[in-house]
Short mmCIF file of C-alpha atoms in Angstrom, two decimals:
data_model
loop_
_atom_site.label_atom_id
_atom_site.label_comp_id
_atom_site.label_asym_id
_atom_site.label_seq_id
_atom_site.Cartn_x
_atom_site.Cartn_y
_atom_site.Cartn_z
CA ASP I 307 111.10 112.27 94.38
CA GLY I 308 111.31 112.87 98.14
CA CYS I 309 108.73 114.87 100.05
CA MET I 310 111.45 117.24 101.30
CA GLU I 311 111.20 119.27 98.10
CA SER I 312 107.85 120.62 99.29
CA ILE I 313 109.55 122.67 102.03
CA LYS I 314 110.61 125.39 99.62
CA LEU I 315 106.99 126.05 98.54
CA PRO I 316 104.55 128.40 100.33
CA ALA I 317 104.07 126.70 103.67
CA ASN I 318 100.57 128.03 104.28
CA LEU I 319 99.10 126.19 101.27
CA MET I 320 101.48 123.23 101.22
CA ASN I 321 100.12 121.91 104.50
CA GLN I 322 96.51 122.77 103.85
CA GLY I 323 93.91 120.23 102.88
CA VAL I 324 92.49 120.60 99.38
CA MET I 325 88.94 119.87 98.29
CA LEU I 326 89.45 118.78 94.68
CA VAL I 327 86.20 118.72 92.69
CA SER I 328 86.68 117.28 89.24
CA ASP I 329 84.45 116.60 86.28
CA LEU I 330 85.04 113.07 84.95
CA ASP I 331 84.84 112.68 81.16
CA GLY I 332 87.40 114.79 79.32
CA THR I 333 88.94 115.91 82.63
CA TYR I 334 89.75 113.30 85.29
CA VAL I 335 89.37 110.49 82.75
CA GLY I 336 90.10 110.46 79.03
CA ASN I 337 93.81 109.65 79.17
CA ASP I 338 94.62 106.66 81.40
CA ALA I 339 98.29 107.57 81.87
CA ALA I 340 97.33 111.10 82.99
CA THR I 341 94.69 109.73 85.40
CA ASN I 342 97.31 107.43 86.93
CA ARG I 343 99.81 110.29 87.26
CA LEU I 344 97.24 112.46 89.06
CA GLN I 345 96.21 109.62 91.37
CA ARG I 346 99.85 108.95 92.33
CA VAL I 347 100.43 112.66 93.11
CA TRP I 348 97.13 112.82 95.02
CA LYS I 349 97.99 109.84 97.23
CA ALA I 350 101.62 110.77 97.82
CA LYS I 351 101.31 114.51 98.40
CA ILE I 352 97.75 115.65 99.02
CA ALA I 353 95.32 113.01 100.31
CA TRP I 354 97.02 112.66 103.71
CA ARG I 355 96.68 116.42 104.40
CA ASN I 356 93.01 116.03 105.33
CA SER I 357 92.02 116.51 101.70
CA ALA I 358 88.84 115.44 99.92
CA LEU I 359 88.34 114.13 96.40
CA VAL I 360 84.89 114.78 94.91
CA TYR I 361 83.65 114.03 91.39
CA ASN I 362 81.12 116.38 89.80
CA THR I 363 79.67 114.83 86.66
CA GLY I 364 76.75 114.60 84.28
CA ARG I 365 76.90 110.83 84.75
CA THR I 366 74.39 108.99 86.93
CA LEU I 367 75.56 106.89 89.88
CA ARG I 368 75.09 103.71 87.84
CA SER I 369 77.16 105.12 84.98
CA PHE I 370 79.91 106.16 87.43
CA LEU I 371 80.04 102.68 88.97
CA ARG I 372 80.42 101.21 85.47
CA LEU I 373 83.31 103.64 84.85
CA GLN I 374 84.94 102.51 88.11
CA ASP I 375 84.75 98.91 86.92
CA GLU I 376 86.32 99.78 83.55
CA LYS I 377 89.04 102.18 84.76
CA ASP I 378 91.18 102.36 87.85
CA VAL I 379 89.41 105.43 89.22
CA GLU I 380 89.98 106.39 92.86
CA THR I 381 86.88 106.14 95.09
CA PRO I 382 85.86 109.70 96.04
CA VAL I 383 84.59 110.99 99.37
CA ALA I 384 81.47 112.10 97.50
CA LEU I 385 80.00 111.89 94.01
CA ILE I 386 77.93 114.78 92.68
CA ALA I 387 75.98 113.11 89.89
CA SER I 388 73.50 114.09 87.16
CA VAL I 389 74.78 117.70 86.80
CA GLY I 390 74.46 118.68 90.45
CA THR I 391 71.11 117.06 91.19
CA GLU I 392 72.25 114.03 93.21
CA VAL I 393 74.90 113.58 95.91
CA TYR I 394 76.27 110.24 97.11
CA TRP I 395 78.69 109.69 100.00
CA PHE I 396 81.10 106.74 99.90
CA ASP I 397 81.89 104.76 103.05
CA ARG I 398 85.24 103.10 103.86
CA ASN I 399 84.25 100.04 101.83
CA GLY I 400 83.52 102.16 98.78
CA GLN I 401 79.74 101.77 99.09
CA PRO I 402 77.65 104.81 98.03
CA LYS I 403 74.86 106.25 100.17
CA ARG I 404 72.42 108.77 98.77
CA ASP I 405 72.29 112.21 100.45
CA GLU I 406 68.60 112.75 101.10
CA THR I 407 69.02 116.22 102.59
CA TRP I 408 70.20 117.39 99.16
CA GLU I 409 67.10 115.95 97.47
CA THR I 410 64.87 117.93 99.84
CA THR I 411 66.73 121.16 99.01
CA LEU I 412 66.02 120.61 95.32
CA ASN I 413 62.25 120.77 95.65
CA ALA I 414 62.57 124.57 95.48
CA ASP I 415 60.67 127.04 93.27
CA GLY I 416 57.76 124.70 92.75
CA TRP I 417 59.80 121.83 91.27
CA ASP I 418 57.59 118.79 90.90
CA THR I 419 59.06 115.92 88.87
CA GLU I 420 55.76 114.69 87.42
CA THR I 421 54.64 118.12 86.28
CA VAL I 422 58.04 119.04 84.87
CA THR I 423 58.20 115.75 82.95
CA GLU I 424 54.70 116.24 81.56
CA VAL I 425 55.43 119.84 80.47
CA ILE I 426 58.80 119.04 78.86
CA HIS I 427 57.44 116.01 77.03
CA GLY I 428 54.69 118.27 75.68
CA VAL I 429 57.34 120.69 74.37
CA VAL I 430 59.32 117.81 72.80
CA ASN I 431 56.16 116.54 71.05
CA ARG I 432 55.49 120.01 69.70
CA ALA I 433 59.08 120.21 68.47
CA SER I 434 58.79 116.94 66.57
CA LYS I 435 55.50 118.05 64.95
CA GLU I 436 57.26 121.23 63.81
CA GLY I 437 60.27 119.26 62.56
CA ARG I 438 62.68 120.67 65.15
CA PRO I 439 65.63 118.48 66.20
CA VAL I 440 64.74 117.71 69.83
CA HIS I 441 64.53 114.33 71.58
CA VAL I 442 64.38 112.96 75.11
CA ARG I 443 67.64 111.20 76.05
CA PRO I 444 67.73 107.56 77.32
CA SER I 445 65.71 106.79 80.44
CA GLU I 446 68.83 106.24 82.60
CA ASP I 447 69.62 109.97 82.23
CA GLN I 448 66.16 111.07 83.42
CA ARG I 449 66.32 111.69 87.16
CA PRO I 450 63.93 113.15 89.76
CA HIS I 451 65.48 116.65 89.55
CA ARG I 452 66.93 116.51 86.03
CA LEU I 453 65.37 116.05 82.61
CA SER I 454 67.88 115.44 79.86
CA LEU I 455 67.32 116.23 76.17
CA GLY I 456 69.33 115.99 72.98
CA VAL I 457 68.86 119.18 70.97
CA GLY I 458 70.14 120.25 67.56
CA LEU I 459 72.07 123.51 67.60
CA SER I 460 69.39 125.28 65.53
CA ALA I 461 66.67 124.49 68.09
CA ILE I 462 68.38 125.40 71.39
CA ASP I 463 67.06 128.97 71.74
CA TRP I 464 63.55 127.86 70.75
CA LEU I 465 63.62 124.98 73.21
CA VAL I 466 64.83 127.07 76.17
CA GLU I 467 62.31 129.88 75.54
CA THR I 468 59.37 127.55 74.91
CA SER I 469 60.04 125.27 77.87
CA LYS I 470 60.70 128.22 80.19
CA ARG I 471 57.31 129.73 79.29
CA ALA I 472 55.50 126.40 79.57
CA LEU I 473 56.96 125.74 83.05
CA LEU I 474 56.23 129.29 84.27
CA GLU I 475 52.59 128.77 83.34
CA ARG I 476 52.65 126.01 85.97
CA ASN I 477 54.54 128.22 88.46
CA ILE I 478 57.76 126.26 88.11
CA ARG I 479 61.17 127.85 87.65
CA ALA I 480 64.14 125.79 86.47
CA LYS I 481 67.74 126.03 85.24
CA TRP I 482 68.86 125.10 81.73
CA ILE I 483 72.36 123.67 81.31
CA VAL I 484 73.71 123.34 77.77
CA SER I 485 76.84 121.33 76.97
CA GLY I 486 78.54 119.30 74.27
CA HIS I 487 79.98 120.24 70.90
CA GLY I 488 79.14 119.66 67.25
CA ASP I 489 75.64 119.89 65.77
CA TRP I 490 73.88 118.27 68.76
CA ARG I 491 73.98 119.45 72.38
CA TYR I 492 72.86 118.07 75.72
CA VAL I 493 70.27 120.25 77.40
CA ASP I 494 69.61 119.44 81.06
CA ILE I 495 66.65 121.00 82.81
CA VAL I 496 67.25 121.00 86.57
CA SER I 497 65.82 122.47 89.74
CA THR I 498 66.89 126.08 90.41
CA ALA I 499 68.46 124.92 93.70
CA GLY I 500 70.55 122.34 91.81
CA GLY I 501 73.54 122.55 89.51
CA LYS I 502 77.20 121.76 90.02
CA LEU I 503 78.11 124.85 92.11
CA GLN I 504 75.24 124.60 94.63
CA ALA I 505 76.02 120.92 95.08
CA ILE I 506 79.70 121.72 95.79
CA ARG I 507 78.65 124.18 98.50
CA HIS I 508 76.36 121.58 100.05
CA VAL I 509 79.11 118.92 100.03
CA ARG I 510 81.64 121.38 101.48
CA ALA I 511 79.30 122.36 104.31
CA ARG I 512 78.69 118.69 105.14
CA LEU I 513 82.45 117.93 105.08
CA ASN I 514 83.07 120.83 107.46
CA GLU I 515 80.44 119.62 109.97
CA GLY I 516 82.06 118.23 113.09
CA SER I 517 85.36 117.35 111.45
CA SER I 518 88.88 118.70 111.50
CA SER I 519 88.71 119.80 107.85
CA ALA I 520 88.08 123.46 107.13
CA PHE I 521 87.33 123.71 103.45
CA THR I 522 86.62 127.14 101.99
CA ALA I 523 86.30 128.47 98.44
CA GLY I 524 90.01 129.34 98.73
CA ASN I 525 91.16 125.73 99.16
CA THR I 526 88.58 124.21 96.82
CA VAL I 527 89.85 123.54 93.29
CA VAL I 528 87.33 122.68 90.57
CA ALA I 529 88.31 121.26 87.17
CA GLY I 530 86.35 120.74 83.97
CA ASP I 531 86.26 120.71 80.18
CA SER I 532 82.76 121.61 78.95
CA GLY I 533 79.75 123.90 79.11
CA ASN I 534 78.16 122.06 82.01
CA ASP I 535 81.23 122.97 84.10
CA ILE I 536 80.65 126.72 83.69
CA ASP I 537 78.19 126.68 86.60
CA MET I 538 80.81 125.38 89.06
CA MET I 539 83.42 127.86 87.80
CA GLU I 540 81.23 130.89 88.44
CA GLY I 541 81.67 130.81 92.21
CA ASP I 542 84.71 131.93 94.25
CA GLU I 543 86.51 128.59 94.02
CA ARG I 544 89.82 128.23 92.19
CA ALA I 545 89.18 126.65 88.81
CA VAL I 546 91.18 124.73 86.21
CA ILE I 547 90.11 124.60 82.57
CA VAL I 548 91.84 121.63 80.94
CA GLY I 549 93.92 122.11 77.77
CA ASN I 550 91.46 119.95 75.80
CA ALA I 551 88.40 122.02 76.83
CA GLN I 552 85.40 122.41 74.51
CA ASP I 553 84.63 125.71 72.76
CA ASP I 554 81.73 126.71 75.02
CA LEU I 555 83.96 126.66 78.12
CA ILE I 556 86.81 128.46 76.34
CA GLN I 557 84.41 131.20 75.17
CA TRP I 558 83.07 131.58 78.72
CA HIS I 559 86.67 131.94 79.97
CA GLU I 560 87.49 134.64 77.43
CA LYS I 561 84.41 136.61 78.55
CA HIS I 562 85.32 135.99 82.18
CA LEU I 563 88.83 137.39 81.63
CA SER I 564 87.39 140.55 80.12
CA SER I 565 85.61 141.15 83.45
CA GLY I 566 89.07 141.89 84.87
CA GLU I 567 89.27 138.98 87.31
CA THR I 568 92.51 137.06 86.84
CA GLY I 569 94.25 134.40 88.86
CA ARG I 570 91.22 132.50 90.17
CA VAL I 571 90.66 130.56 86.93
CA HIS I 572 93.65 128.83 85.32
CA ARG I 573 93.47 127.75 81.69
CA ALA I 574 95.91 124.85 81.56
CA ILE I 575 98.26 123.93 78.76
CA ALA I 576 98.27 120.27 79.86
CA ARG I 577 95.33 118.06 78.89
CA HIS I 578 92.94 115.84 80.88
CA ALA I 579 94.14 114.88 84.40
CA ASP I 580 97.60 116.35 83.78
CA ALA I 581 95.89 119.76 83.72
CA ILE I 582 94.70 119.17 87.30
CA ILE I 583 98.30 118.53 88.43
CA GLU I 584 99.32 121.74 86.60
CA GLY I 585 96.51 123.71 88.30
CA LEU I 586 97.38 122.39 91.77
CA GLU I 587 100.97 123.52 91.18
CA VAL I 588 99.96 126.97 89.85
CA PHE I 589 97.68 127.52 92.88
CA GLY I 590 100.47 126.52 95.27
CA PHE I 591 98.98 123.28 96.61
CA LEU I 592 101.80 121.16 95.20
#
């Protein structure tokens, strides 16, 4: 498996750095053998080309560090955590440092954590009085710019409408991110300036500051499997939908195809991390 084989591929992309931005659960992790295959390909053929590995996940930093202990997961340049509401940079020793400039950006459109929490808890209390299936998720998932709820399928529309109105009464706008499958969904309420795509743009701009890397949407590849990855696939970046993707992402892709845009988003046949290798090949980076 010598590196010489790469010479016959399009030279312009073969030598370019790649900013790979991957969701974790169901994408980068989920099949250990596939994760190991991707990490071998990454180290042998891509990392040395001034590339950057970034994870973009619903997990918190603490949850990611637990995952790193359990699985042999490569340390990224940056971790976008809590559905695009926190960014951490990793130093050479693998120690994370919080990006405070990102936090400042998120206080847009009136976002105030205390008020948002108070309003959303009021909506959840109302839901339980009315017998609607809505609950606040464990405290670890509640972050300064993200409130996380578990919501039964039948209550999602009610919850989004009711909480939107209640926040607007306090002059706060927010974003609602729905993901998961089955009868219960995750609903994350985040700052309008947050979300997975905005966080990618922030990380890319920081990577491009005073360094030899020149990452653009064209050499950024995002990969995911669920509804909370839709946000990061709606930009101009190349995107890979894994073969084991959930229905909400597949439905988004079918709608997206009907808009006439083809080629930017690749729906892989391979599953989990193998789909990322497939996507990198299809886009000409491997």
